[in-house]
Amino acid sequence: MDQVQLSPVSAAPHSDCDPIVGGRVELQLLTTLKCNLKCTYCSLGVGEVLGSQTHVEYSVDELAAFVDTHLRGKEVYVTFYGGEPTLNLPMMLEVIQRFPHFRYQLQTNGTLLDGVPEWALARLSNILVSIDGGEATTDGYRGRGIYRQVLKNLRQVRDRIGGSVTARVTWGNPDTTFEELDELVSSAGAFDYLYWQFVADEMYAGDAVEKRKAVLVPLIEKFFARNDALYPLIPLMGIVRNKVLPTRAQELYAGLTQCRVSTHLLNVMPNGQIYPCPDMMYVPQMQMGDVRRNWLKKSPLQPTPAMPCESCEAFSWCRRNCMKNLWLGYVKEDARYRANVVEPICDLLKFIGREIDRHDPQAWFARATLPVRRQITACEVYEYVEIMP
């Protein structure tokens, strides 16, 4: 695994004319919008984006010119994204060879991992493997046999991966159990971390929120049960970090938001167009750049007075969790989306914060061993995901 590097204490200098806030940038390259699975909740299915662009239309030379013009002097980490990015493996390999000083992450469904060359696996700082929980839940969303195929592929390549492997869970099924999530990081050693995101879809009716809360309680209890070993759940780690070390939530990106779309996340579609949020590439007004035409402007997804976050009890550690949700719910004023998606997710986040406070995270952190404290403070995976759901 890569050595964890502590983040600088002060924010990187930022000019008002610089579209990127801070000294880092995540260049998320969508190698194709084609996928070999048909997950029922896929966000790229909105607006018929999924499958609409199967081939990259810009050259790596054009990408290099864009990087030289707009990202010079930045610390760049590339995430290969899709669709299923490994369906365009040649493009991935060409980029890694062309930019040897960048860091790399792969977000994948895991079904084709065994086809990635050993040298390329060794260059990956992190792999986010999309999985939805246990076998029944994952196969229900992704197709029969997918869960076992993913774990089999991981076992085959695990010792060749240069960095960490993170289970990337879209928590859509309200019947997902504690045991399903716990097993991902407690057995077989397939995953170093678990990250979940509450699905941004209308799956919170009836008792769905209360069911999720019932799972969150034992997850949080297990997290605080020991201070000599880390229970590696990224959302809980990140919230604890922000509560114990509140400046960490603000120092890198001018305190704007922990949702990277406002500050330093560039999603490059196969046609070269750039959008801040991978879930909003169907909205023309969200375009913020173009690789082929070599232009870039500030992300249009910015905090506005219409968003009620600053008066929320969770603001000091949540820092505007999902700008897409906030934009749809409060700027676009989609009342149905706000009531059925945004508000239930915010309720769950506030619940997590209260449950964490019941365990006195400051006292727990004070007793924790140095390796645990280092992971809480500066886990590298924080840079590749929103560090809470």
Short mmCIF file of C-alpha atoms in Angstrom, two decimals:
data_model
loop_
_atom_site.label_atom_id
_atom_site.label_comp_id
_atom_site.label_asym_id
_atom_site.label_seq_id
_atom_site.Cartn_x
_atom_site.Cartn_y
_atom_site.Cartn_z
CA MET A 1 0.00 0.00 0.00
CA ASP A 2 1.14 3.55 -0.70
CA GLN A 3 2.58 5.40 2.26
CA VAL A 4 0.08 7.82 3.77
CA GLN A 5 1.24 11.40 3.39
CA LEU A 6 -0.01 14.06 5.76
CA SER A 7 -1.74 16.94 4.03
CA PRO A 8 -0.27 20.42 4.36
CA VAL A 9 -1.71 22.44 7.19
CA SER A 10 -2.50 25.52 5.17
CA ALA A 11 -4.60 25.84 2.06
CA ALA A 12 -2.83 26.15 -1.26
CA PRO A 13 -2.79 29.66 -2.73
CA HIS A 14 -5.70 30.34 -5.04
CA SER A 15 -6.23 33.03 -7.58
CA ASP A 16 -9.75 34.14 -8.51
CA CYS A 17 -8.86 33.52 -12.14
CA ASP A 18 -7.79 29.91 -11.45
CA PRO A 19 -10.66 27.49 -12.15
CA ILE A 20 -9.09 24.94 -9.77
CA VAL A 21 -9.27 25.67 -6.04
CA GLY A 22 -6.23 24.39 -4.17
CA GLY A 23 -3.06 22.70 -5.32
CA ARG A 24 -4.55 19.35 -6.32
CA VAL A 25 -6.83 18.28 -9.12
CA GLU A 26 -8.63 15.05 -9.85
CA LEU A 27 -8.78 14.39 -13.56
CA GLN A 28 -11.53 11.83 -13.96
CA LEU A 29 -11.20 10.35 -17.43
CA LEU A 30 -14.25 8.53 -18.75
CA THR A 31 -12.59 6.07 -21.10
CA THR A 32 -15.97 5.01 -22.50
CA LEU A 33 -19.63 5.37 -21.61
CA LYS A 34 -20.16 1.73 -22.57
CA CYS A 35 -20.56 -0.85 -19.80
CA ASN A 36 -20.69 -4.64 -19.71
CA LEU A 37 -23.28 -4.58 -16.89
CA LYS A 38 -26.72 -3.02 -16.60
CA CYS A 39 -26.99 -1.89 -12.99
CA THR A 40 -30.56 -0.88 -12.29
CA TYR A 41 -29.69 2.40 -10.53
CA CYS A 42 -26.90 3.66 -12.84
CA SER A 43 -26.74 7.46 -12.66
CA LEU A 44 -25.33 7.69 -16.19
CA GLY A 45 -28.65 6.33 -17.43
CA VAL A 46 -30.17 9.75 -16.73
CA GLY A 47 -30.58 11.79 -19.90
CA GLU A 48 -29.46 8.85 -22.06
CA VAL A 49 -25.78 9.49 -21.37
CA LEU A 50 -24.94 5.85 -20.70
CA GLY A 51 -23.56 4.19 -23.83
CA SER A 52 -23.82 7.38 -25.89
CA GLN A 53 -20.05 7.76 -26.38
CA THR A 54 -18.13 4.53 -26.81
CA HIS A 55 -14.82 5.88 -28.14
CA VAL A 56 -12.46 8.61 -26.91
CA GLU A 57 -12.38 11.38 -29.49
CA TYR A 58 -9.39 13.34 -28.16
CA SER A 59 -5.77 12.24 -28.40
CA VAL A 60 -3.37 11.87 -25.51
CA ASP A 61 -1.36 14.69 -27.14
CA GLU A 62 -4.42 16.93 -26.81
CA LEU A 63 -4.81 15.82 -23.20
CA ALA A 64 -1.15 16.68 -22.56
CA ALA A 65 -1.66 20.15 -24.05
CA PHE A 66 -4.68 20.70 -21.81
CA VAL A 67 -2.73 19.57 -18.74
CA ASP A 68 0.17 21.84 -19.61
CA THR A 69 -2.14 24.82 -20.10
CA HIS A 70 -4.52 24.47 -17.17
CA LEU A 71 -3.05 22.05 -14.62
CA ARG A 72 0.62 23.07 -14.60
CA GLY A 73 2.00 23.11 -11.08
CA LYS A 74 -0.90 21.09 -9.68
CA GLU A 75 -0.68 17.70 -8.04
CA VAL A 76 -2.73 15.58 -10.45
CA TYR A 77 -4.39 12.31 -9.69
CA VAL A 78 -6.24 10.56 -12.47
CA THR A 79 -9.31 8.39 -11.94
CA PHE A 80 -10.27 6.09 -14.79
CA TYR A 81 -14.05 6.03 -14.91
CA GLY A 82 -16.88 4.97 -17.17
CA GLY A 83 -19.10 3.21 -18.18
CA GLU A 84 -16.66 0.46 -17.40
CA PRO A 85 -13.19 1.99 -17.91
CA THR A 86 -11.39 -1.31 -18.47
CA LEU A 87 -13.37 -1.75 -21.69
CA ASN A 88 -10.92 0.81 -23.10
CA LEU A 89 -7.75 -0.60 -21.58
CA PRO A 90 -5.41 0.73 -24.32
CA MET A 91 -6.35 4.31 -23.49
CA MET A 92 -5.75 3.71 -19.78
CA LEU A 93 -2.32 2.24 -20.41
CA GLU A 94 -1.32 5.04 -22.79
CA VAL A 95 -2.21 7.70 -20.22
CA ILE A 96 -0.29 5.95 -17.42
CA GLN A 97 2.79 5.72 -19.63
CA ARG A 98 2.50 9.31 -20.87
CA PHE A 99 2.15 10.83 -17.38
CA PRO A 100 4.36 8.73 -15.09
CA HIS A 101 4.38 11.37 -12.32
CA PHE A 102 0.58 11.36 -11.82
CA ARG A 103 -1.21 9.23 -9.24
CA TYR A 104 -3.85 6.83 -10.52
CA GLN A 105 -7.11 5.36 -9.34
CA LEU A 106 -9.47 2.99 -11.13
CA GLN A 107 -13.22 2.91 -10.48
CA THR A 108 -14.47 -0.37 -11.87
CA ASN A 109 -17.16 -3.00 -11.55
CA GLY A 110 -14.33 -5.48 -11.07
CA THR A 111 -15.43 -8.01 -13.68
CA LEU A 112 -12.43 -7.41 -15.96
CA LEU A 113 -9.70 -6.70 -13.41
CA ASP A 114 -7.90 -9.92 -14.26
CA GLY A 115 -7.16 -8.48 -17.72
CA VAL A 116 -5.25 -5.42 -16.49
CA PRO A 117 -1.45 -5.83 -16.94
CA GLU A 118 0.59 -6.36 -13.80
CA TRP A 119 2.68 -3.22 -14.35
CA ALA A 120 -0.47 -1.09 -14.56
CA LEU A 121 -1.98 -2.62 -11.42
CA ALA A 122 1.23 -1.74 -9.61
CA ARG A 123 0.75 1.95 -10.55
CA LEU A 124 -2.70 2.25 -8.99
CA SER A 125 -2.87 4.09 -5.69
CA ASN A 126 -6.44 2.91 -5.15
CA ILE A 127 -9.08 0.81 -6.85
CA LEU A 128 -12.72 1.58 -6.15
CA VAL A 129 -14.67 -1.62 -6.80
CA SER A 130 -18.39 -1.05 -7.23
CA ILE A 131 -20.28 -3.56 -5.13
CA ASP A 132 -23.66 -3.20 -3.45
CA GLY A 133 -23.37 -5.31 -0.30
CA GLY A 134 -23.64 -9.06 -0.04
CA GLU A 135 -24.15 -11.58 -2.81
CA ALA A 136 -27.94 -11.35 -3.03
CA THR A 137 -27.98 -7.53 -3.02
CA THR A 138 -25.13 -7.16 -5.52
CA ASP A 139 -26.47 -9.76 -7.92
CA GLY A 140 -29.94 -8.25 -7.63
CA TYR A 141 -28.66 -4.95 -9.00
CA ARG A 142 -25.89 -6.23 -11.29
CA GLY A 143 -26.78 -9.72 -12.49
CA ARG A 144 -26.45 -13.29 -11.31
CA GLY A 145 -22.93 -14.37 -10.37
CA ILE A 146 -21.38 -10.89 -10.42
CA TYR A 147 -20.56 -10.83 -6.69
CA ARG A 148 -18.57 -14.07 -6.84
CA GLN A 149 -16.89 -13.08 -10.09
CA VAL A 150 -15.69 -9.77 -8.61
CA LEU A 151 -14.27 -11.41 -5.48
CA LYS A 152 -12.59 -14.11 -7.57
CA ASN A 153 -10.95 -11.49 -9.79
CA LEU A 154 -9.80 -9.52 -6.76
CA ARG A 155 -8.17 -12.57 -5.22
CA GLN A 156 -6.29 -13.18 -8.46
CA VAL A 157 -4.80 -9.68 -8.68
CA ARG A 158 -4.76 -8.47 -5.08
CA ASP A 159 -1.03 -8.93 -4.47
CA ARG A 160 -0.18 -7.09 -7.72
CA ILE A 161 -2.06 -3.89 -6.87
CA GLY A 162 0.27 -1.10 -5.80
CA GLY A 163 -2.17 0.64 -3.45
CA SER A 164 -5.41 0.08 -1.61
CA VAL A 165 -8.67 -1.57 -2.66
CA THR A 166 -11.91 0.06 -1.57
CA ALA A 167 -15.39 -1.45 -1.71
CA ARG A 168 -17.48 1.31 -3.26
CA VAL A 169 -21.08 0.65 -2.13
CA THR A 170 -24.11 2.44 -3.49
CA TRP A 171 -26.50 1.95 -0.57
CA GLY A 172 -29.74 1.64 -2.46
CA ASN A 173 -31.50 -1.33 -0.91
CA PRO A 174 -33.12 -0.38 2.42
CA ASP A 175 -32.91 -4.03 3.44
CA THR A 176 -29.10 -4.06 3.28
CA THR A 177 -27.88 -5.52 6.57
CA PHE A 178 -25.05 -4.77 8.96
CA GLU A 179 -23.66 -8.23 8.25
CA GLU A 180 -23.45 -7.56 4.49
CA LEU A 181 -21.43 -4.38 4.90
CA ASP A 182 -19.33 -5.74 7.75
CA GLU A 183 -18.34 -8.81 5.73
CA LEU A 184 -16.79 -6.69 2.99
CA VAL A 185 -14.05 -5.46 5.32
CA SER A 186 -13.98 -8.25 7.88
CA SER A 187 -13.44 -11.36 5.76
CA ALA A 188 -11.17 -12.68 3.02
CA GLY A 189 -8.99 -9.54 3.01
CA ALA A 190 -10.36 -8.46 -0.38
CA PHE A 191 -10.91 -4.83 0.64
CA ASP A 192 -8.82 -2.40 2.66
CA TYR A 193 -11.67 0.09 3.09
CA LEU A 194 -15.40 0.40 2.60
CA TYR A 195 -16.99 3.56 1.25
CA TRP A 196 -20.74 3.90 0.85
CA GLN A 197 -22.90 6.54 -0.74
CA PHE A 198 -26.60 6.79 -0.07
CA VAL A 199 -28.22 6.31 -3.46
CA ALA A 200 -29.45 9.55 -5.05
CA ASP A 201 -32.75 8.07 -6.09
CA GLU A 202 -36.26 7.77 -4.68
CA MET A 203 -35.58 4.82 -2.37
CA TYR A 204 -36.45 6.38 0.99
CA ALA A 205 -40.22 5.93 1.24
CA GLY A 206 -41.95 4.28 4.18
CA ASP A 207 -39.53 2.87 6.75
CA ALA A 208 -36.49 2.91 4.42
CA VAL A 209 -34.70 5.65 6.38
CA GLU A 210 -35.31 3.94 9.72
CA LYS A 211 -34.01 0.64 8.32
CA ARG A 212 -30.78 2.32 7.31
CA LYS A 213 -30.46 3.94 10.73
CA ALA A 214 -30.83 0.52 12.33
CA VAL A 215 -27.79 -0.65 10.34
CA LEU A 216 -25.78 2.50 11.01
CA VAL A 217 -26.01 2.04 14.80
CA PRO A 218 -24.02 -1.23 14.94
CA LEU A 219 -21.58 0.02 12.28
CA ILE A 220 -20.79 3.03 14.45
CA GLU A 221 -20.65 0.92 17.61
CA LYS A 222 -18.12 -1.41 16.00
CA PHE A 223 -16.07 1.55 14.76
CA PHE A 224 -15.62 2.82 18.32
CA ALA A 225 -15.28 -0.60 19.94
CA ARG A 226 -11.49 -0.51 19.61
CA ASN A 227 -8.86 2.20 19.42
CA ASP A 228 -5.90 -0.04 18.63
CA ALA A 229 -7.25 -1.23 15.26
CA LEU A 230 -9.18 0.67 12.63
CA TYR A 231 -12.61 -0.40 11.42
CA PRO A 232 -11.99 0.96 7.92
CA LEU A 233 -15.26 2.64 6.97
CA ILE A 234 -14.33 5.81 5.07
CA PRO A 235 -17.53 7.79 5.83
CA LEU A 236 -17.17 7.25 9.58
CA MET A 237 -13.42 7.93 9.44
CA GLY A 238 -14.02 11.20 7.60
CA ILE A 239 -16.74 12.47 9.91
CA VAL A 240 -14.65 11.61 12.98
CA ARG A 241 -11.71 13.44 11.42
CA ASN A 242 -13.79 16.54 10.81
CA LYS A 243 -15.19 16.52 14.33
CA VAL A 244 -11.81 15.96 16.01
CA LEU A 245 -9.75 18.10 13.61
CA PRO A 246 -12.27 20.60 12.20
CA THR A 247 -9.78 22.57 10.11
CA ARG A 248 -9.13 19.45 8.01
CA ALA A 249 -12.57 19.89 6.47
CA GLN A 250 -11.54 23.30 5.14
CA GLU A 251 -7.82 23.64 4.65
CA LEU A 252 -7.24 22.17 1.20
CA TYR A 253 -10.06 23.77 -0.79
CA ALA A 254 -10.80 27.12 0.83
CA GLY A 255 -13.54 25.67 3.02
CA LEU A 256 -16.04 25.58 0.17
CA THR A 257 -17.29 22.01 0.20
CA GLN A 258 -16.08 18.46 0.55
CA CYS A 259 -17.98 17.56 -2.61
CA ARG A 260 -15.09 17.91 -5.03
CA VAL A 261 -17.27 19.17 -7.89
CA SER A 262 -17.04 22.79 -6.70
CA THR A 263 -13.27 22.93 -6.51
CA HIS A 264 -11.01 20.39 -8.21
CA LEU A 265 -12.86 17.52 -9.95
CA LEU A 266 -12.81 17.50 -13.75
CA ASN A 267 -14.86 14.80 -15.49
CA VAL A 268 -13.67 14.41 -19.05
CA MET A 269 -16.18 12.69 -21.31
CA PRO A 270 -14.96 10.60 -24.25
CA ASN A 271 -15.73 13.50 -26.60
CA GLY A 272 -13.47 15.77 -24.53
CA GLN A 273 -16.17 17.86 -22.86
CA ILE A 274 -15.57 18.54 -19.15
CA TYR A 275 -18.22 18.58 -16.42
CA PRO A 276 -17.81 19.01 -12.66
CA CYS A 277 -20.13 16.16 -11.63
CA PRO A 278 -20.27 12.73 -13.29
CA ASP A 279 -24.00 12.53 -12.49
CA MET A 280 -24.82 15.77 -14.31
CA MET A 281 -23.18 15.35 -17.70
CA TYR A 282 -26.63 15.42 -19.27
CA VAL A 283 -27.05 19.11 -18.28
CA PRO A 284 -25.47 21.33 -20.99
CA GLN A 285 -25.20 24.34 -18.67
CA MET A 286 -22.87 22.34 -16.44
CA GLN A 287 -20.10 22.11 -19.05
CA MET A 288 -16.96 23.79 -17.68
CA GLY A 289 -14.34 22.97 -20.29
CA ASP A 290 -13.17 20.97 -23.29
CA VAL A 291 -9.93 19.07 -23.79
CA ARG A 292 -9.94 19.28 -27.58
CA ARG A 293 -10.62 23.04 -27.59
CA ASN A 294 -8.31 23.49 -24.60
CA TRP A 295 -10.47 25.67 -22.38
CA LEU A 296 -11.50 25.51 -18.74
CA LYS A 297 -13.61 27.71 -16.48
CA LYS A 298 -14.72 27.60 -12.87
CA SER A 299 -17.22 24.90 -11.92
CA PRO A 300 -20.81 26.14 -12.16
CA LEU A 301 -21.71 23.94 -9.15
CA GLN A 302 -21.02 26.45 -6.39
CA PRO A 303 -22.63 27.10 -3.00
CA THR A 304 -25.49 29.60 -3.18
CA PRO A 305 -27.71 31.31 -0.59
CA ALA A 306 -30.56 29.06 -1.74
CA MET A 307 -28.83 26.09 -0.11
CA PRO A 308 -29.73 25.89 3.60
CA CYS A 309 -26.49 24.21 4.66
CA GLU A 310 -24.92 26.91 6.81
CA SER A 311 -27.83 26.84 9.26
CA CYS A 312 -27.67 23.03 9.55
CA GLU A 313 -26.33 21.30 12.67
CA ALA A 314 -24.07 19.17 10.46
CA PHE A 315 -22.46 21.98 8.49
CA SER A 316 -19.20 22.22 10.44
CA TRP A 317 -18.27 18.64 9.53
CA CYS A 318 -20.46 17.89 6.50
CA ARG A 319 -19.45 20.94 4.42
CA ARG A 320 -22.18 20.54 1.76
CA ASN A 321 -21.98 16.83 1.15
CA CYS A 322 -23.46 16.57 -2.38
CA MET A 323 -23.65 19.63 -4.59
CA LYS A 324 -25.69 17.81 -7.21
CA ASN A 325 -28.39 17.07 -4.66
CA LEU A 326 -28.29 20.62 -3.33
CA TRP A 327 -28.46 22.10 -6.83
CA LEU A 328 -31.40 19.96 -7.88
CA GLY A 329 -33.26 20.41 -4.62
CA TYR A 330 -32.71 24.09 -3.89
CA VAL A 331 -31.40 25.89 -7.00
CA LYS A 332 -33.48 24.10 -9.60
CA GLU A 333 -36.22 23.89 -6.95
CA ASP A 334 -37.21 20.33 -7.73
CA ALA A 335 -39.57 19.90 -4.77
CA ARG A 336 -40.11 16.21 -5.35
CA TYR A 337 -36.39 15.44 -5.52
CA ARG A 338 -35.76 17.54 -2.43
CA ALA A 339 -38.46 15.76 -0.42
CA ASN A 340 -37.74 12.23 -1.64
CA VAL A 341 -33.94 12.27 -1.96
CA VAL A 342 -32.16 15.32 -0.51
CA GLU A 343 -33.96 15.60 2.81
CA PRO A 344 -33.84 11.86 3.67
CA ILE A 345 -30.08 11.75 2.95
CA CYS A 346 -29.49 14.88 5.04
CA ASP A 347 -31.52 13.27 7.83
CA LEU A 348 -29.28 10.19 7.68
CA LEU A 349 -26.13 12.33 7.77
CA LYS A 350 -27.33 14.22 10.83
CA PHE A 351 -28.20 10.91 12.48
CA ILE A 352 -24.67 9.61 11.84
CA GLY A 353 -23.22 12.75 13.40
CA ARG A 354 -25.33 12.39 16.52
CA GLU A 355 -24.49 8.70 16.89
CA ILE A 356 -20.79 9.46 16.55
CA ASP A 357 -21.06 12.15 19.21
CA ARG A 358 -22.62 9.61 21.60
CA HIS A 359 -19.29 7.75 21.48
CA ASP A 360 -17.19 10.84 22.30
CA PRO A 361 -14.92 10.82 19.23
CA GLN A 362 -12.45 13.26 20.80
CA ALA A 363 -11.79 10.92 23.74
CA TRP A 364 -11.60 7.91 21.41
CA PHE A 365 -9.08 9.67 19.17
CA ALA A 366 -7.00 10.67 22.18
CA ARG A 367 -6.71 7.00 23.20
CA ALA A 368 -6.11 5.69 19.69
CA THR A 369 -2.77 4.28 18.65
CA LEU A 370 -0.54 6.35 16.38
CA PRO A 371 -1.25 4.21 13.25
CA VAL A 372 -5.00 4.62 13.79
CA ARG A 373 -4.63 8.36 14.31
CA ARG A 374 -2.58 8.69 11.14
CA GLN A 375 -5.24 6.90 9.10
CA ILE A 376 -8.03 9.02 10.56
CA THR A 377 -6.06 12.20 9.93
CA ALA A 378 -4.76 11.63 6.42
CA CYS A 379 -6.14 8.52 4.72
CA GLU A 380 -5.32 8.86 1.02
CA VAL A 381 -8.70 7.46 0.00
CA TYR A 382 -10.30 10.69 1.28
CA GLU A 383 -8.94 12.31 -1.86
CA TYR A 384 -10.76 9.91 -4.16
CA VAL A 385 -14.26 10.00 -2.70
CA GLU A 386 -16.53 12.30 -0.79
CA ILE A 387 -15.52 11.34 2.71
CA MET A 388 -19.11 10.90 3.87
CA PRO A 389 -22.20 9.49 2.16
#
